[in-house]
Amino acid sequence: MFDKILIANRGEIACRVMETAKKMGVKTVAVYSEADSSARHVEMADEAVCIGPAEVSQSYLQADKILEVANETGAQAIHPGYGFLSENADFAEKCEAAGVVFIGPPASAIRAMGLKDAAKAMMVEAGVPVVPGYHEESQDPDLLAAEAEKIGFPVLIKAVAGGGGKGMRQVHSADEFLSALASAIREGESAFGDGRVLIEKYLTKPRHIEIQVFADSHGNAVHLFERDCSLQRRHQKVIEEAPAPDMPPAMRAAMGNAAVAAAKAINYVGAGTIEFIADVSDGLKEDAFYFMEMNTRLQVEHPVTEMITGQDLVRWQLEVAAGGVLPCTQEELSISGHAFEVRLYAEDPANDFLPATGKLLCLQPPEANDKVRVDTGVREGDSVTPFYDPMIAKLIVWDEDRDSALRGLRAAIADYRLAGVATNLEFLHQIASHAAFAEKDLDTGFIDRFKSDLVPEAAVADNRELALAALYLLLDRERKFAAEAALTADPLSPWNDMRGWRLNDAGHDDFLFKSNDQEVPVEILFNSDGYQIAVNGETFEVKGEFGANSEIIATLNHRQVSATVVKDASEMTVLTTGRRVSFSLLSDDFEGAAEDSGSGAIVAPMPGKVIQVLTEAGADVERGDPLIVLEAMKMEHTLTAMAAGTVTDIYHEVGDQVEDGNILVRVESEDG
Ligand code: ADP
């Protein structure tokens, strides 16, 4: 086994590979771009080397630079992850020439599967079923039109170099054919520098079912069963599951055998996926599945296979790349239970799934255990940038059967607390909750068919959630004052005991929120052991405190709730199980005051009356100089300057009644 490997990737897959390497005692080297200097994959690695600016062409795609790093750090092998250099035959060759093991198939196998037409021809030869169609040399438009006619409409035109759904056109009748052909050619040329196309029968109710294969350099090849990736949006996978629902054993065996035959036909080594399309207009049938393409790398959705087989596919990759034999024979592999994976993206379903960027102000995934797994490359406080794929995490849930796993999936999605960027979290929850999904009414058209059920309208805050936001503001203020009090000379002074003051204080505060375009005032009364919060005519008796992760543990009218409240400037988000609502805070005197206090604002720590003003605007003061005297609870209290500086403003005069949090005096400190 290798002592040290380099991971030529970023994000969740780089972290995923490192996790296994760590378990195996293999040291890891991360490479990173300038935008990723504090990324999770950099933190996880034993060594990390910056390879260039944020743009992938200048960093993660810099094959030569990455090989240099491997050489300098003594890494014996390179794991390419998925994407980037993972299916780049030239890179695989360069590794070999540099004496570094490429953890992936031989360059020849990558090339063999790189072009759809050549791959199809090879599969026909190996006896693997392919979609009826035309995948020959000639590209004469009239001949292509005649072939389309022969196949029978609808047909699908595909760029031979295609990927990611690019260069694909559905054609429903002969008169649309030539213009669709021209546009597929244009897209193929601009995306892949190759305008050649092939034509296939377009299946109207297809399921995408793929087989995980593995081969070693000793001539062994096995499959690790199937994954169903039919839940797609614009040909991009959204939810994957394993095994495929309702898969007849005979079909599983036929597909597994075909996949192993395909891998053997190209002398494959390592992890690969054979993607098939199954025509389910008549249910799953063992003679109605067709080879689509082979991905010569580890797939994004490999965890569902790991969950049902109990195997670690990255470990398999390392074993095979180090020259070992496959860890299991076909007979030793079996399926246990059912697993789902959802891809959590920073994107806005309400805005046509536009990728979103921004800071992950709150990112608290559900707790991981034997059934719930979260693969991620980001942490709370990290940013989703425009430079890379906006995937935040993969959530994988396993259970004994599909129904239980689906229930677990819904619960795990609901437990996710996430704020700061738009995400598809609610969209995923809608799919996982949809009756047709539970009933296994699956095909690649599912999301389009049920679109109106799946993109939920943004939830509007209810009274309880607004009360929780108010509670957060109150608790946060207490926390800030307590922190400040700890810094003052007399921490035991009643000035600093916010709760003590509340005990006898009949004062009140108001907030003004704006939710769903409506202004909503919220009134707070302090009572002996908590607050009374009134929102829209509804009154809540509220007690609460911060728990772990700054979560609020509260009781609202005898009902326990836990919530996470995120405040970003005036934007507030309240997260509870299965709910995320946002609104804004329009007015909040004391919150601003508390934040200001570090910058020289002297704030009333409780309601009272100004009985003496001891300074004047323009006066120079030293730290500790008395500035103003308040009378509260029949006692006099002198407020002093927190730092040396110049008094710039005095906001109150003798006789004024002030509320806690009001700014009384402002002192501009000498050092600005
Ligand atoms: P790409 O390489 O661009 O991702 P694929 O050939 O893998 O293209 O196909 C992507 C998706 O397009 C498939 O998962 C499936 O949903 C759909 N698709 C592909 N071929 C057909 C077909 N013949 N009929 C219907 N849908 C198809």
XYZ file of C-alpha atoms and ligand atoms in Angstrom:
699
model
C 0.000 0.000 0.000
C 1.048 3.588 -0.594
C 2.503 5.632 2.268
C 1.320 8.898 0.827
C -1.153 9.949 -1.853
C -2.061 13.284 -3.408
C -5.705 14.206 -3.932
C -6.105 16.278 -7.074
C -9.516 17.626 -6.185
C -11.403 19.759 -3.700
C -14.684 19.808 -1.801
C -16.539 16.807 -0.467
C -14.824 14.217 -2.669
C -11.348 15.292 -1.568
C -12.497 14.999 2.059
C -14.144 11.648 1.337
C -10.926 10.199 -0.093
C -8.895 11.521 2.838
C -11.212 9.906 5.338
C -10.457 6.455 3.985
C -6.755 7.209 3.533
C -6.589 8.244 7.181
C -8.280 4.990 8.265
C -5.733 3.036 6.236
C -2.778 4.953 7.665
C -2.012 6.551 4.298
C -0.761 10.160 4.494
C -2.488 12.708 2.292
C -1.408 15.741 0.320
C -4.048 18.302 -0.653
C -3.676 20.774 -3.467
C -5.722 23.931 -3.356
C -6.443 27.178 -5.118
C -6.045 30.614 -3.555
C -9.815 30.698 -3.008
C -9.603 27.472 -0.983
C -6.758 28.290 1.411
C -8.900 27.602 4.475
C -11.137 24.949 2.924
C -12.050 21.782 4.785
C -10.019 19.537 2.456
C -6.927 21.631 3.157
C -7.488 21.378 6.886
C -7.991 17.597 6.722
C -4.849 16.811 4.758
C -1.486 16.040 6.302
C 0.151 18.462 3.860
C -1.324 21.051 1.539
C 0.145 22.955 -1.375
C -1.336 25.968 -3.142
C -1.297 25.478 -6.904
C -2.725 28.721 -8.236
C -5.590 31.192 -8.470
C -9.257 30.366 -7.994
C -10.083 29.643 -11.660
C -9.965 25.877 -12.202
C -7.993 26.268 -15.423
C -5.237 27.868 -13.367
C -5.361 25.519 -10.402
C -7.239 22.203 -10.236
C -6.729 21.529 -13.963
C -2.994 22.276 -13.888
C -1.791 18.738 -14.536
C 1.913 19.577 -14.636
C 1.835 21.647 -11.476
C -0.009 18.862 -9.644
C 2.591 16.322 -10.772
C 5.341 18.638 -9.559
C 3.671 18.768 -6.142
C 3.411 14.969 -6.075
C 7.091 14.763 -6.839
C 8.112 17.379 -4.252
C 6.013 15.883 -1.469
C 6.898 12.278 -2.272
C 3.282 11.235 -2.991
C 3.329 7.847 -4.718
C -0.152 8.036 -6.209
C -2.778 10.598 -7.257
C -6.491 10.239 -6.617
C -8.345 12.499 -9.069
C -11.787 12.360 -7.389
C -14.532 13.054 -9.954
C -14.636 15.897 -12.445
C -11.458 17.912 -13.076
C -8.720 15.490 -14.230
C -10.521 12.251 -13.397
C -11.401 11.255 -16.961
C -8.445 12.870 -18.650
C -6.483 10.160 -20.453
C -3.547 12.500 -21.067
C -3.248 13.142 -17.348
C -3.346 9.411 -16.590
C -0.491 8.975 -19.087
C 1.489 11.862 -17.642
C 1.238 10.291 -14.197
C 2.596 7.041 -15.528
C 5.462 8.818 -17.274
C 6.279 10.658 -14.039
C 6.347 7.405 -12.071
C 3.242 8.285 -10.044
C 0.299 5.871 -9.873
C -2.953 7.280 -11.271
C -5.728 5.945 -9.022
C -8.055 5.131 -11.875
C -8.244 3.066 -15.041
C -5.537 2.869 -17.703
C -5.502 5.754 -20.199
C -6.574 3.343 -22.945
C -9.807 2.490 -21.073
C -10.608 6.177 -20.521
C -10.103 6.814 -24.243
C -12.187 3.797 -25.240
C -15.171 5.174 -23.319
C -14.535 8.860 -24.071
C -16.565 9.007 -27.252
C -20.128 7.754 -27.168
C -20.175 6.375 -30.718
C -16.951 4.359 -30.421
C -17.982 3.113 -26.971
C -21.354 1.954 -28.358
C -19.732 0.133 -31.247
C -17.415 -1.637 -28.818
C -20.324 -2.607 -26.578
C -22.270 -4.070 -29.515
C -19.223 -6.225 -30.187
C -19.060 -7.331 -26.529
C -22.711 -8.359 -26.666
C -23.953 -5.539 -24.443
C -27.378 -4.180 -25.492
C -27.351 -0.574 -26.747
C -30.260 1.775 -27.515
C -31.439 1.114 -31.083
C -29.937 3.841 -33.220
C -27.277 5.079 -35.576
C -23.674 5.469 -34.419
C -21.618 5.151 -37.580
C -18.976 7.399 -39.159
C -20.963 9.283 -41.799
C -22.357 12.615 -40.700
C -24.207 13.503 -43.907
C -27.377 15.323 -42.771
C -29.617 13.599 -45.322
C -28.308 10.201 -44.297
C -28.820 11.097 -40.617
C -32.387 12.197 -41.391
C -33.038 8.915 -43.185
C -31.606 6.972 -40.229
C -33.846 8.904 -37.832
C -36.818 7.963 -39.976
C -35.704 4.328 -39.860
C -35.359 4.360 -36.044
C -38.762 5.972 -35.752
C -39.639 9.221 -33.942
C -39.151 10.403 -31.295
C -35.372 10.223 -31.513
C -32.546 11.737 -29.510
C -29.561 13.382 -31.192
C -26.434 13.229 -29.018
C -23.024 14.816 -29.477
C -20.554 11.919 -29.567
C -18.218 13.795 -27.221
C -21.156 14.862 -25.048
C -21.451 14.998 -21.303
C -23.599 16.715 -18.718
C -26.576 16.670 -21.077
C -24.881 19.054 -23.538
C -25.339 18.604 -27.260
C -28.519 16.570 -26.797
C -31.752 17.264 -28.707
C -35.074 15.458 -28.687
C -36.764 15.337 -32.060
C -40.416 14.419 -32.343
C -40.995 14.573 -36.095
C -39.135 14.564 -39.402
C -39.718 18.235 -40.132
C -37.934 19.292 -36.906
C -34.972 17.063 -37.568
C -32.568 19.211 -39.600
C -32.784 22.278 -37.399
C -32.352 20.196 -34.216
C -29.364 18.504 -35.841
C -27.755 21.848 -36.656
C -28.155 23.064 -33.107
C -26.796 19.831 -31.549
C -23.775 20.115 -33.855
C -23.225 23.750 -32.852
C -23.418 22.875 -29.141
C -21.079 19.896 -29.554
C -18.573 22.069 -31.384
C -18.607 24.836 -28.816
C -18.669 22.626 -25.708
C -16.381 19.786 -26.784
C -14.710 20.947 -29.996
C -16.395 18.025 -31.743
C -19.551 18.425 -33.815
C -20.171 14.750 -34.591
C -23.439 13.222 -33.426
C -25.209 9.915 -33.069
C -28.925 9.201 -33.092
C -30.898 7.027 -30.689
C -34.429 5.957 -30.198
C -35.865 8.342 -27.624
C -37.412 6.344 -24.823
C -40.505 8.079 -23.491
C -40.568 6.482 -20.043
C -36.972 5.677 -19.165
C -35.269 4.915 -15.914
C -31.597 5.603 -15.438
C -30.098 2.533 -13.798
C -26.348 2.191 -13.510
C -24.108 -0.627 -12.366
C -21.039 -0.137 -10.206
C -18.182 -2.243 -11.516
C -14.708 -2.889 -10.185
C -11.779 -4.645 -11.783
C -8.225 -5.323 -10.693
C -5.010 -5.759 -12.662
C -5.137 -9.541 -12.204
C -8.089 -10.058 -14.510
C -10.835 -10.071 -11.860
C -13.984 -8.024 -12.355
C -17.146 -7.797 -10.254
C -20.200 -5.592 -10.043
C -21.593 -4.075 -6.866
C -25.206 -3.991 -8.026
C -27.200 -1.060 -9.291
C -28.122 2.497 -8.438
C -31.295 4.101 -9.684
C -30.631 7.712 -10.702
C -33.908 8.421 -12.464
C -34.691 11.493 -10.383
C -33.066 14.056 -12.638
C -33.490 17.694 -13.494
C -32.230 18.655 -16.927
C -30.360 15.328 -17.109
C -28.580 16.072 -13.819
C -29.061 13.634 -10.964
C -30.914 14.948 -7.933
C -31.694 11.850 -5.838
C -30.079 8.449 -6.213
C -31.033 5.202 -4.555
C -29.870 1.621 -4.291
C -31.051 -0.949 -4.997
C -33.372 0.081 -7.869
C -36.998 -0.206 -6.706
C -38.806 -3.294 -7.981
C -35.762 -4.627 -9.773
C -36.479 -8.228 -10.810
C -33.578 -10.509 -9.788
C -33.230 -11.777 -13.360
C -32.816 -8.233 -14.642
C -30.275 -7.435 -11.932
C -28.267 -10.475 -12.934
C -28.508 -9.625 -16.648
C -27.420 -6.011 -16.061
C -24.608 -7.030 -13.724
C -23.300 -9.537 -16.256
C -23.537 -7.019 -19.095
C -21.640 -4.450 -17.013
C -18.858 -6.881 -16.146
C -18.641 -7.892 -19.820
C -18.360 -4.215 -20.767
C -15.526 -3.657 -18.267
C -13.689 -6.750 -19.454
C -14.053 -5.712 -23.100
C -11.841 -2.699 -22.461
C -9.451 -4.328 -19.962
C -10.771 -2.082 -17.282
C -9.009 -1.589 -13.931
C -10.431 0.261 -10.932
C -13.861 1.740 -10.190
C -16.246 2.346 -13.044
C -19.928 2.844 -13.680
C -21.897 1.495 -16.599
C -24.920 3.689 -17.161
C -27.931 1.986 -18.648
C -31.267 3.302 -19.669
C -34.232 1.037 -19.043
C -37.475 1.362 -20.960
C -40.136 1.117 -18.263
C -43.190 1.926 -20.373
C -44.025 -1.708 -19.598
C -42.321 -2.089 -16.193
C -38.755 -3.231 -15.565
C -37.919 -5.988 -18.046
C -34.715 -7.920 -18.380
C -34.638 -7.427 -22.148
C -35.385 -3.693 -22.084
C -32.206 -2.054 -20.817
C -29.529 -0.460 -22.941
C -25.954 0.711 -22.488
C -25.646 4.496 -22.478
C -22.110 5.236 -21.409
C -19.378 4.316 -18.977
C -17.949 6.703 -16.416
C -14.377 5.746 -15.797
C -14.084 7.082 -12.257
C -15.704 7.077 -8.831
C -19.200 8.590 -9.077
C -20.754 11.286 -6.920
C -23.426 8.787 -5.869
C -21.060 5.949 -4.853
C -22.110 6.204 -1.153
C -25.483 4.511 -1.739
C -23.608 1.481 -3.014
C -21.337 1.587 0.022
C -24.347 1.714 2.325
C -26.058 -1.356 0.855
C -22.918 -3.464 0.402
C -20.963 -2.426 3.492
C -17.895 -1.851 1.298
C -15.594 1.184 1.204
C -15.099 1.885 -2.491
C -12.217 4.288 -1.945
C -10.411 1.546 -0.068
C -11.067 -0.755 -3.026
C -9.615 1.903 -5.344
C -6.444 2.212 -3.282
C -6.021 -1.573 -2.988
C -6.429 -2.058 -6.736
C -4.187 0.887 -7.645
C -1.482 -0.522 -5.364
C -1.585 -3.739 -7.377
C -3.767 -5.740 -5.001
C -6.602 -8.086 -5.888
C -10.249 -7.085 -5.422
C -11.212 -7.290 -1.736
C -14.266 -9.461 -2.545
C -15.407 -11.991 -5.092
C -18.843 -11.661 -6.706
C -20.207 -14.381 -4.416
C -19.088 -12.497 -1.319
C -21.062 -9.400 -2.269
C -24.686 -8.947 -1.327
C -27.295 -6.237 -0.877
C -28.489 -5.270 2.573
C -31.309 -2.766 3.026
C -31.937 0.389 1.006
C -30.122 3.715 0.692
C -30.906 7.173 -0.684
C -28.616 10.056 -1.491
C -29.732 13.625 -2.043
C -27.503 16.319 -3.456
C -27.784 19.484 -1.445
C -26.994 22.454 -3.682
C -26.632 26.166 -3.211
C -29.245 27.043 -5.813
C -32.593 28.737 -5.898
C -35.479 26.498 -6.991
C -37.838 29.497 -6.951
C -35.578 31.229 -9.446
C -35.211 28.441 -11.992
C -32.537 26.746 -9.854
C -30.023 29.523 -10.435
C -26.767 28.692 -8.621
C -26.435 30.748 -5.456
C -23.318 32.037 -3.750
C -22.697 33.415 -0.295
C -21.613 32.633 3.194
C -23.022 29.612 5.014
C -24.033 31.554 8.124
C -25.604 28.461 9.613
C -24.740 24.931 8.511
C -25.777 22.271 10.960
C -26.315 18.884 9.369
C -28.298 16.136 11.066
C -26.291 13.969 13.404
C -24.376 11.240 11.596
C -24.833 7.643 12.757
C -25.049 4.138 11.287
C -27.984 5.181 9.143
C -27.247 8.812 8.347
C -24.115 9.969 6.572
C -23.169 13.453 5.438
C -20.356 13.924 2.926
C -19.327 17.542 2.711
C -16.442 19.841 1.951
C -17.722 22.917 3.745
C -18.309 24.048 7.321
C -20.437 26.712 8.924
C -18.914 30.090 8.079
C -17.440 28.919 4.745
C -18.568 30.485 1.511
C -20.011 29.046 -1.663
C -18.097 30.864 -4.395
C -18.874 31.204 -8.086
C -15.682 29.355 -9.005
C -16.755 25.789 -8.252
C -19.670 23.414 -8.245
C -22.257 24.760 -5.770
C -22.804 21.425 -4.012
C -22.911 21.906 -0.236
C -23.221 18.287 0.826
C -24.524 14.848 0.038
C -26.927 13.429 2.558
C -27.076 9.650 2.555
C -29.628 7.653 4.539
C -29.847 3.883 4.901
C -32.425 1.562 6.467
C -33.702 -2.001 6.309
C -36.178 -1.303 3.509
C -37.146 1.489 1.114
C -40.067 2.821 3.162
C -38.009 3.095 6.326
C -35.087 4.643 4.481
C -37.413 7.176 2.870
C -38.882 8.086 6.247
C -35.345 8.474 7.596
C -34.459 10.639 4.627
C -37.369 13.000 5.241
C -36.434 13.295 8.909
C -32.769 13.924 8.131
C -33.610 16.628 5.569
C -35.949 18.259 8.103
C -33.160 18.233 10.687
C -30.788 20.167 8.432
C -30.322 23.753 9.595
C -28.951 25.942 6.905
C -28.993 29.695 6.331
C -27.046 32.252 4.369
C -27.561 30.989 0.824
C -30.536 29.758 -1.137
C -30.600 25.949 -1.289
C -32.669 23.130 -2.731
C -33.298 21.671 0.747
C -37.075 22.232 0.698
C -37.233 20.980 -2.893
C -35.521 17.743 -1.817
C -37.918 17.415 1.085
C -40.890 17.835 -1.253
C -39.609 15.029 -3.483
C -38.951 12.760 -0.511
C -42.485 13.506 0.712
C -44.242 13.015 -2.620
C -46.720 10.146 -2.787
C -45.613 9.193 -6.313
C -42.029 8.874 -5.122
C -43.069 6.673 -2.229
C -45.085 4.606 -4.718
C -41.992 4.181 -6.916
C -43.602 5.858 -9.915
C -40.117 6.657 -11.176
C -38.705 7.737 -14.500
C -36.516 10.569 -15.699
C -39.591 12.732 -16.308
C -40.648 12.647 -12.634
C -39.441 16.111 -11.659
C -40.943 17.824 -14.712
C -44.197 15.938 -14.262
C -44.647 16.989 -10.633
C -42.816 20.297 -10.788
C -45.666 22.348 -9.386
C -45.759 20.130 -6.269
C -42.031 20.153 -5.826
C -40.997 23.799 -5.818
C -42.572 25.105 -2.629
C -43.441 28.745 -2.083
C -41.214 30.370 0.519
C -42.687 29.736 3.957
C -44.077 32.783 5.794
C -43.143 33.226 9.443
C -45.910 32.454 11.909
C -46.389 34.181 15.286
C -44.404 31.539 17.095
C -41.408 32.023 14.795
C -41.543 35.804 15.184
C -41.645 35.330 18.969
C -38.591 33.069 18.700
C -36.758 35.759 16.744
C -37.623 38.302 19.463
C -36.427 35.857 22.109
C -33.167 35.471 20.213
C -32.647 39.247 20.207
C -33.294 39.392 23.947
C -30.984 36.481 24.757
C -28.315 37.792 22.448
C -28.436 41.167 24.179
C -28.068 39.486 27.556
C -25.145 37.503 26.273
C -23.427 40.663 25.025
C -24.002 42.557 28.229
C -22.770 39.627 30.266
C -19.616 39.537 28.179
C -19.131 43.258 28.686
C -19.874 43.005 32.403
C -17.207 40.383 32.779
C -14.743 43.003 31.580
C -15.784 45.698 34.050
C -14.245 46.140 37.478
C -17.294 45.148 39.448
C -18.929 42.126 37.907
C -21.245 41.738 40.858
C -22.833 45.155 40.438
C -26.584 44.995 39.851
C -25.850 47.015 36.701
C -24.463 43.914 35.196
C -27.028 41.459 36.406
C -29.532 41.551 33.633
C -31.728 38.770 34.947
C -31.781 40.281 38.434
C -32.974 43.532 37.010
C -35.661 41.851 35.049
C -37.039 40.388 38.255
C -38.571 43.619 39.412
C -38.771 45.378 36.140
C -42.117 46.019 34.583
C -40.488 47.737 31.603
C -41.005 46.638 28.053
C -39.324 46.585 24.680
C -40.736 46.588 21.211
C -39.435 45.219 17.973
C -40.701 45.847 14.507
C -40.325 43.040 11.989
C -41.226 43.019 8.331
C -42.513 39.673 7.177
C -44.236 38.875 3.908
C -44.396 42.627 3.158
C -46.283 43.341 6.382
C -44.932 45.283 9.333
C -45.344 43.222 12.471
C -44.754 44.862 15.862
C -43.696 42.542 18.646
C -44.097 43.641 22.275
C -42.069 42.228 25.097
C -42.906 42.421 28.766
C -40.402 41.194 31.302
C -41.830 39.113 34.095
C -40.429 37.184 37.016
C -39.037 34.205 35.178
C -39.029 35.103 31.548
C -40.847 37.170 28.988
C -44.289 37.747 27.711
C -44.096 38.209 23.972
C -47.101 39.523 22.054
C -47.269 39.110 18.266
C -50.298 39.890 16.116
C -52.566 39.696 19.138
C -51.220 36.340 20.272
C -49.371 36.249 23.595
C -46.657 33.771 24.475
C -45.201 33.113 27.921
C -41.595 32.528 26.998
C -38.532 31.174 28.711
C -35.335 30.294 26.952
C -31.593 30.028 26.822
C -28.835 29.305 24.377
C -27.840 25.655 24.066
C -25.039 24.057 22.068
C -24.301 25.529 18.628
C -26.079 28.734 19.705
C -29.351 26.924 19.317
C -32.176 28.356 21.423
C -33.903 25.979 23.807
C -37.199 27.604 24.689
C -40.596 27.060 26.157
C -43.455 28.913 24.470
C -46.719 28.570 26.380
C -45.566 25.293 27.924
C -44.431 23.896 24.594
C -40.746 23.044 24.201
C -39.022 24.142 21.003
C -35.501 24.232 19.749
C -34.647 26.771 17.104
C -31.639 28.291 15.454
C -31.916 31.979 14.707
C -29.497 33.616 12.311
C -29.180 37.372 12.065
C -27.309 38.868 9.141
C -27.546 42.676 9.331
C -31.313 43.200 9.436
C -32.150 39.859 7.784
C -33.349 37.227 10.229
C -33.829 33.522 9.622
C -35.543 31.170 12.041
C -34.783 27.481 11.607
C -36.811 24.798 13.302
C -37.263 21.160 12.354
C -38.473 21.121 8.765
C -39.032 24.887 8.595
C -36.938 27.809 7.476
C -38.447 31.297 7.448
C -36.848 34.657 6.767
C -37.954 38.212 7.445
C -36.342 41.474 8.403
C -35.900 43.456 11.567
C -36.960 47.050 10.968
C -36.288 48.567 14.358
C -34.401 47.484 17.359
C -32.864 50.278 19.431
C -30.995 48.331 21.967
C -29.495 45.775 19.619
C -27.729 48.557 17.730
C -26.719 50.136 21.013
C -25.172 46.972 22.352
C -23.173 46.557 19.184
C -22.192 50.192 19.362
C -20.915 50.020 22.882
C -17.546 48.738 21.773
C -17.220 51.836 19.647
C -17.695 54.261 22.509
C -21.441 54.370 23.108
C -22.428 54.522 26.763
C -25.658 52.583 27.041
C -28.260 52.501 29.794
C -28.128 48.960 31.186
C -31.646 49.245 32.625
C -34.552 51.664 32.552
C -34.070 54.717 34.790
C -33.954 58.491 35.083
C -31.017 60.749 34.230
C -30.257 62.765 37.379
C -26.860 64.261 36.541
C -24.843 64.929 33.382
C -21.167 65.273 34.323
C -19.615 66.045 30.978
C -20.188 68.070 27.835
C -19.744 67.644 24.121
C -16.141 68.166 23.110
C -14.721 67.294 26.533
C -11.659 65.064 26.679
C -12.121 62.181 29.107
C -9.983 59.443 30.565
C -11.050 55.842 30.998
C -13.178 55.632 34.154
C -14.196 59.326 34.192
C -17.822 59.698 35.357
C -20.109 60.855 32.560
C -23.704 60.539 33.626
C -25.687 59.462 36.694
C -28.836 57.407 36.451
C -31.338 56.704 39.132
C -33.033 53.357 39.031
C -34.637 51.252 41.697
C -34.051 54.074 44.184
C -30.287 53.849 43.728
C -27.877 56.101 41.940
C -25.470 54.671 39.409
C -22.625 56.420 37.721
C -21.733 55.508 34.172
C -18.090 56.010 33.257
C -16.018 56.240 30.105
C -14.884 52.811 28.864
C -11.768 54.321 27.230
C -9.976 57.639 26.898
C -11.377 59.889 24.179
C -13.516 62.846 23.289
C -17.203 63.145 24.094
C -18.956 63.653 20.759
C -22.635 63.427 21.699
C -24.851 63.581 24.765
C -28.306 62.263 23.940
C -30.191 62.973 27.179
C -30.580 65.683 29.789
C -31.391 65.725 33.468
C -34.915 64.483 34.086
C -35.096 62.227 30.994
C -36.575 58.791 31.472
C -34.518 56.238 29.519
C -35.051 52.619 28.529
C -32.408 49.984 28.867
C -30.297 49.900 25.749
C -30.700 53.578 24.984
C -27.445 55.268 24.051
C -26.744 58.083 26.570
C -23.343 59.415 25.609
C -20.894 58.734 22.828
C -17.133 58.902 23.342
C -14.842 58.714 20.353
C -11.693 56.969 21.497
C -8.269 58.428 20.744
C -7.114 55.546 18.603
C -10.217 55.890 16.462
P -24.488 12.949 -20.908
O -23.216 12.194 -21.205
O -24.569 14.264 -21.637
O -24.810 13.041 -19.453
P -26.138 10.592 -21.303
O -26.015 9.819 -22.562
O -25.451 10.044 -20.087
O -25.649 12.082 -21.590
O -27.651 10.840 -20.969
C -28.034 11.686 -19.917
C -29.490 11.468 -19.571
O -30.318 11.719 -20.715
C -29.846 10.079 -19.140
O -29.619 9.879 -17.763
C -31.322 10.015 -19.485
O -32.083 10.684 -18.493
C -31.420 10.836 -20.748
N -31.328 9.989 -21.956
C -30.206 9.555 -22.565
N -30.477 8.783 -23.633
C -31.823 8.706 -23.716
C -32.742 8.057 -24.620
N -32.318 7.332 -25.648
N -34.063 8.201 -24.390
C -34.510 8.952 -23.361
N -33.700 9.594 -22.496
C -32.368 9.475 -22.665
